[in-house]
Coordinates of C-alpha atoms and ligand atoms in Angstrom, one line a residue:
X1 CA -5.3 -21.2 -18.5
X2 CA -3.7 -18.6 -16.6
X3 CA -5.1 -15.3 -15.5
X4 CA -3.4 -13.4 -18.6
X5 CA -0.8 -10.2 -18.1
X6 CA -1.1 -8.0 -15.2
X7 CA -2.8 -5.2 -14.7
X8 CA -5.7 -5.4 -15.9
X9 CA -9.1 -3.6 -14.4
X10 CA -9.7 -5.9 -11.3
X11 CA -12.3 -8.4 -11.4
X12 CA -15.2 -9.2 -8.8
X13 CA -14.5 -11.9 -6.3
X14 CA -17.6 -14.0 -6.0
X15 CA -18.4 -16.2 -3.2
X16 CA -20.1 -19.4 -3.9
X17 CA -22.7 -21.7 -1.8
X18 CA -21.8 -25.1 -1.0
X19 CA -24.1 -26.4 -3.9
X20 CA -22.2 -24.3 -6.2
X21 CA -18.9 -25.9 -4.9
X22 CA -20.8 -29.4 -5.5
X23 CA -20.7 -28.6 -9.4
X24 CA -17.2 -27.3 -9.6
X25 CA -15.9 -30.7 -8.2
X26 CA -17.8 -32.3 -10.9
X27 CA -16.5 -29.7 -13.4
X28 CA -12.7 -30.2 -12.3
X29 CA -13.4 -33.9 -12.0
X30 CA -14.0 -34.0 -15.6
X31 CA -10.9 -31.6 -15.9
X32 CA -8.6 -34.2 -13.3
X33 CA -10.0 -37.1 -15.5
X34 CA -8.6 -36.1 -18.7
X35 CA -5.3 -35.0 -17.4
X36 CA -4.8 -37.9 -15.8
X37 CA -6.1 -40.0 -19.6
X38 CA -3.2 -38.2 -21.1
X39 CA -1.0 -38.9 -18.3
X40 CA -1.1 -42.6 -20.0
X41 CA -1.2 -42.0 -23.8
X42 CA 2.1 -39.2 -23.8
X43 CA 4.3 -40.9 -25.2
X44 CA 7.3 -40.0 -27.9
X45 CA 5.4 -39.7 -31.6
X46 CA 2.1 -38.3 -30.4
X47 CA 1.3 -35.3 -31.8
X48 CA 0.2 -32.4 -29.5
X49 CA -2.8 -32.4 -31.9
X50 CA -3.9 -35.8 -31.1
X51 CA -3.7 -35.0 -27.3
X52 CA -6.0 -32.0 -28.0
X53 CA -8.8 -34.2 -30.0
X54 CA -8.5 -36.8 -26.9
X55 CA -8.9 -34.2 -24.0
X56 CA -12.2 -32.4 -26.2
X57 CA -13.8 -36.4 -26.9
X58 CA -13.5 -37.3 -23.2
X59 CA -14.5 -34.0 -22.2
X60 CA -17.9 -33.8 -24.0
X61 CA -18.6 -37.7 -23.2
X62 CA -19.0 -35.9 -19.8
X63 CA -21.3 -33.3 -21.0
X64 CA -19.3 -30.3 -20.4
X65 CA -17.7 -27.9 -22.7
X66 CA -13.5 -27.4 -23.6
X67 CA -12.9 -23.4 -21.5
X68 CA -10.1 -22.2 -23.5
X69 CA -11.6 -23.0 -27.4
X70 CA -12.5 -19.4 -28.3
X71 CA -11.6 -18.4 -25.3
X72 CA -10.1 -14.6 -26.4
X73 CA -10.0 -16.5 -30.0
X74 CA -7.6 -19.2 -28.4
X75 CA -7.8 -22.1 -31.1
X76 CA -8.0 -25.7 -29.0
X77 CA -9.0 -27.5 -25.9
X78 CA -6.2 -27.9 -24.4
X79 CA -3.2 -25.5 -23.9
X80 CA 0.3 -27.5 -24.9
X81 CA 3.4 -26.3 -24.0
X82 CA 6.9 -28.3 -24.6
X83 CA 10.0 -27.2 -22.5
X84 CA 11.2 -24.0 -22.9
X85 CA 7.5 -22.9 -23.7
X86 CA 5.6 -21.8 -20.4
X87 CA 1.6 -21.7 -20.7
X88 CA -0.8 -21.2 -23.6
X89 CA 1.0 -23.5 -26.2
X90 CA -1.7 -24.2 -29.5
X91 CA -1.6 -28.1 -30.1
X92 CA -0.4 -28.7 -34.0
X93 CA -0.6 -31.7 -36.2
X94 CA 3.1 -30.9 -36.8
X95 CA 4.1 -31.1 -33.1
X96 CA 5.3 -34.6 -32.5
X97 CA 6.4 -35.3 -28.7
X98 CA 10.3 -36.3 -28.0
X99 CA 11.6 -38.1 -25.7
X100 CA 13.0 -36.2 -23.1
X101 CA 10.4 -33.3 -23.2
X102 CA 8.5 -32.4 -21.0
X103 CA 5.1 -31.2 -21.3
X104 CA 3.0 -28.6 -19.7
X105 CA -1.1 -29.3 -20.0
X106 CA -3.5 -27.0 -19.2
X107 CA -7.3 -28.0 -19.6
X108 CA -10.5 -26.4 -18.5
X109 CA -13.8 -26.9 -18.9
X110 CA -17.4 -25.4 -18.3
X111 CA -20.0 -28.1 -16.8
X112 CA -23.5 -27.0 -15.9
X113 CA -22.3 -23.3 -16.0
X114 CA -19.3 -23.3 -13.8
X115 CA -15.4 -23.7 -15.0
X116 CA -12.8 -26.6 -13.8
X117 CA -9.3 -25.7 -14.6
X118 CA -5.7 -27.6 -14.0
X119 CA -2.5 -27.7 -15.2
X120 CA 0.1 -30.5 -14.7
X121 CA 3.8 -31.0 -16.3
X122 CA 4.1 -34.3 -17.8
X123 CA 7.4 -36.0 -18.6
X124 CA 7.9 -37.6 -22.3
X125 CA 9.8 -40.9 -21.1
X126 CA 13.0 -40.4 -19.4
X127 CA 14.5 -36.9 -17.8
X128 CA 17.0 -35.1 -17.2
X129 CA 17.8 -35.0 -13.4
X130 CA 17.7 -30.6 -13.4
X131 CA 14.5 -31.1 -15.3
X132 CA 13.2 -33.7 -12.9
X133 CA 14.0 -31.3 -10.0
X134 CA 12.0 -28.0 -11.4
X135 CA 8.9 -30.6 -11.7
X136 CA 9.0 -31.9 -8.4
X137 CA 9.8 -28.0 -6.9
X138 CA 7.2 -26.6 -8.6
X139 CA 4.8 -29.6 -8.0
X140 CA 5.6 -29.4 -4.1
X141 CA 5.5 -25.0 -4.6
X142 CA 1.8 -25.7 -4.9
X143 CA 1.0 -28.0 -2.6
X144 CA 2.9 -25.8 0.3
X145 CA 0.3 -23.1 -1.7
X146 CA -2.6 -25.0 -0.9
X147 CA -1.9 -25.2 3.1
X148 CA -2.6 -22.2 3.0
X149 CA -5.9 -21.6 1.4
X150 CA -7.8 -21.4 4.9
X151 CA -10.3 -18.6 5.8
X152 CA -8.6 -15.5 7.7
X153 CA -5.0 -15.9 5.1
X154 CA -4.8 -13.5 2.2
X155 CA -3.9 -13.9 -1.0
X156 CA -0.4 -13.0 -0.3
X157 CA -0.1 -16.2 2.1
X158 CA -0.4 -18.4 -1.0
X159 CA 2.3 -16.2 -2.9
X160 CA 4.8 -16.2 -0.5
X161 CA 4.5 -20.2 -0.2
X162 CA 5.1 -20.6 -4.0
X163 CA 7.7 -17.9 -4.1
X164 CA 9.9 -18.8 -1.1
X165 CA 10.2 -22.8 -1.9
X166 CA 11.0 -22.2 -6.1
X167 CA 13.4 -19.5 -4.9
X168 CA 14.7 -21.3 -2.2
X169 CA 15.5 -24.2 -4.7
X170 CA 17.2 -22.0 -7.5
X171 CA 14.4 -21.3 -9.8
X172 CA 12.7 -17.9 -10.8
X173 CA 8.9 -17.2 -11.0
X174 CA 6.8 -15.9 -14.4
X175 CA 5.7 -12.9 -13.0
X176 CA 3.8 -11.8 -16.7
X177 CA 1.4 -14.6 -16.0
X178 CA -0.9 -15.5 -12.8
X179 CA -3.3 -17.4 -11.2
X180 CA -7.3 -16.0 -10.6
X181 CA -10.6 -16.9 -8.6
X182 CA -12.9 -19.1 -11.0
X183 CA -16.3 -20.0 -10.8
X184 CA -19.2 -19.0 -13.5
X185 CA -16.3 -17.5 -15.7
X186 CA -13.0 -19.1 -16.1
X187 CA -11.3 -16.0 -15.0
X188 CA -12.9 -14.5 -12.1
X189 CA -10.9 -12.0 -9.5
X190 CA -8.7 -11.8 -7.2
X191 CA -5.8 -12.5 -8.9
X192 CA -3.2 -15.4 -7.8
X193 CA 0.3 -13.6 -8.2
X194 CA 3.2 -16.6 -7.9
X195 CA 5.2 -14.1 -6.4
X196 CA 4.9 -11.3 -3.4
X197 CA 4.7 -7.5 -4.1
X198 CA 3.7 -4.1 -1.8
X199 CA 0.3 -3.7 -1.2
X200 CA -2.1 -5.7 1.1
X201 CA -4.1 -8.3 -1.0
X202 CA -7.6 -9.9 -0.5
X203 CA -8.3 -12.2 2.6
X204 CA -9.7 -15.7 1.8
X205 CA -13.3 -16.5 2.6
X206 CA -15.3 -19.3 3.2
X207 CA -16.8 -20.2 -0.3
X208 CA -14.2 -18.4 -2.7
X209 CA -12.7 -20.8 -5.5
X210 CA -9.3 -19.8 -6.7
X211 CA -7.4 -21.5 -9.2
X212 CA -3.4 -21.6 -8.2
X213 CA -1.1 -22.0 -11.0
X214 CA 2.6 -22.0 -9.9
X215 CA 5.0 -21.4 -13.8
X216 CA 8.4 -22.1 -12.4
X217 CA 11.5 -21.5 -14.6
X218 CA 15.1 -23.2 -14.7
X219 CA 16.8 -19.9 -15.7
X220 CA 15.3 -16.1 -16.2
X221 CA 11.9 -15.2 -14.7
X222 CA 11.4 -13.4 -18.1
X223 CA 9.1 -14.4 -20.9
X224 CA 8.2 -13.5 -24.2
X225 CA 5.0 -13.9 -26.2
X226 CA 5.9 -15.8 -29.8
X227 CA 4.3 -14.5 -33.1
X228 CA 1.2 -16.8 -32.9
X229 CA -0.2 -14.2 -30.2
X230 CA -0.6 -17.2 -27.6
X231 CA 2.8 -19.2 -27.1
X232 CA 4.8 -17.9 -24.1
X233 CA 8.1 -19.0 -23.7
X234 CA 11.3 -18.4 -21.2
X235 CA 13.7 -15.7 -22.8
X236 CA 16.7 -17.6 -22.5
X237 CA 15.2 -21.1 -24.4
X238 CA 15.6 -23.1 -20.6
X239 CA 12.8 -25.3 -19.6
X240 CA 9.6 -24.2 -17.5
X241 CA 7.1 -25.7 -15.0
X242 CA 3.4 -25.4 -14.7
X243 CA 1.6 -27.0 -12.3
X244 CA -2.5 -25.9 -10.9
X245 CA -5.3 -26.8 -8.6
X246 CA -8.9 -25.0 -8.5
X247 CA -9.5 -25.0 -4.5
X248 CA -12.5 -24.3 -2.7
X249 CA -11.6 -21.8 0.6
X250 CA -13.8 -24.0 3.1
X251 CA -14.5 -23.9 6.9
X252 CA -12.4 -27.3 7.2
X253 CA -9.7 -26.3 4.9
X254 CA -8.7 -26.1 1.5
X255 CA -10.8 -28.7 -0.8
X256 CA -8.9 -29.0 -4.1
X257 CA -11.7 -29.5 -6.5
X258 CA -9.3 -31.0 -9.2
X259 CA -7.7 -33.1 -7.1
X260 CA -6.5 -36.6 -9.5
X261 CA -6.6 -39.2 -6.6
X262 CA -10.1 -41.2 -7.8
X263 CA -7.5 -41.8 -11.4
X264 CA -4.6 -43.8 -12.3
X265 CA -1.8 -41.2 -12.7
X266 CA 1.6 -43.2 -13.7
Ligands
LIG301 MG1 -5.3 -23.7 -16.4
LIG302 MG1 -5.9 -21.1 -14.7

């Protein structure tokens, strides 16, 4: 789930010890495990509802707890959003998959008192090629993001990254909507911007945890917020991106706690 509109009060950036970084890989391992479970059951007919009571079953057969159900009152485990919707889409038994969608999954969880949290964009069967292009920009947006999650870079580093490749490629960045530290709360600060603006930002630290969370659009940057309070989609109907990582800010590097490579992603 993403850090929610801008401006609000800023929250604390906590540091965590290696031990603490020990149980977020386990939570975000649980959280890389169950995207990469619906990775292999999408599939035109499902029903967004079905994917929900899948991600909470496998979730809590791992002894940790869906983030986002009740989360500011949000209804489900898992945040579906289908093409021209961007983040914080509420799975329905009404909601069938098509092929030729794609689908943006977001999925947290809390596990022994600290969060996991990752997003990925999923194709439903076969593409289009422009659609096919904004997944793999935004996909490779974040993982030019991640190179630079080393002590000594500030936030801004990881911004510009993001911005400068999906701009670069033709695409405009949510600005509404942006990534945030995590650790004992799912939200924690500083916040992850997806783009650059005036004003120096935070310098990374050994120990911080921030989740990125790249939401890349084929047309406008501009979004709106439908009448159910949560679903956020483009304003001119075109299809958006969301891909996310938590990573740990380490003296070797950046360690992406959700990392997928120990499952089978297709
Ligand atoms: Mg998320
Ligand atoms: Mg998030």
């Amino acid at each position: 789930m993403t850090g929610g509109e801008r401006k609000q009060t800023a929250k604390p950036i906590l540091v965590k010890t290696t031990d603490e970084i020990k149980i977020m890989r386990d939570a975000n391992q649980i959280v890389a495990e169950t995207l990469s479970m619906l990775f292999d059951v999408v599939e035109p007919g499902i029903t967004t509802f079905e994917l929900d009571c899948l991600a909470e079953d496998l979730c809590r057969k791992r002894n940790s707890t869906p983030a986002f159900k009740g989360y500011h009152g949000f209804p489900s485990s898992l945040c579906v959003s289908i093409n021209e919707e961007v983040v914080h889409g509420i799975p329905s038994r009404k909601r069938k998959l098509k092929k030729g969608d794609v689908l943006s999954v977001d999925f947290g969880v809390c596990y022994k008192g600290f969060y996991g949290d990752s997003a990925v964009t999923i194709p439903v069967g076969k593409i289009k090629k422009p659609v096919h292009d904004l997944l793999r920009v935004t996909k490779e947006s974040l993982e030019l993001a991640i190179k630079e999650i080393v002590p000594g870079n500030r936030v801004a580093d990881i911004s510009r990254a993001v911005q400068s490749h999906a701009e670069k490629n033709g695409y405009s960045i949510v600005r509404q909507f942006v990534g945030h530290g995590i650790g004992n709360s799912l939200h924690e600060g500083p916040e992850i911007p997806n783009f650059i603006s005036k004003g120096q930002t935070p310098r990374l630290i050994e120990g911080m945890v921030v989740a990125v969370e790249p939401m890349v659009n084929l047309g406008t940057h501009k979004v709106k917020v439908l009448r159910d309070g949560w679903t956020v989609i483009t304003a001119d109907k075109k299809v958006s991106a969301h891909f996310e990582h938590s990573i740990a800010v380490t003296a070797n590097g950046p360690l992406v706690l959700s990392d997928r490579s120990d499952f089978s992603d297709k």
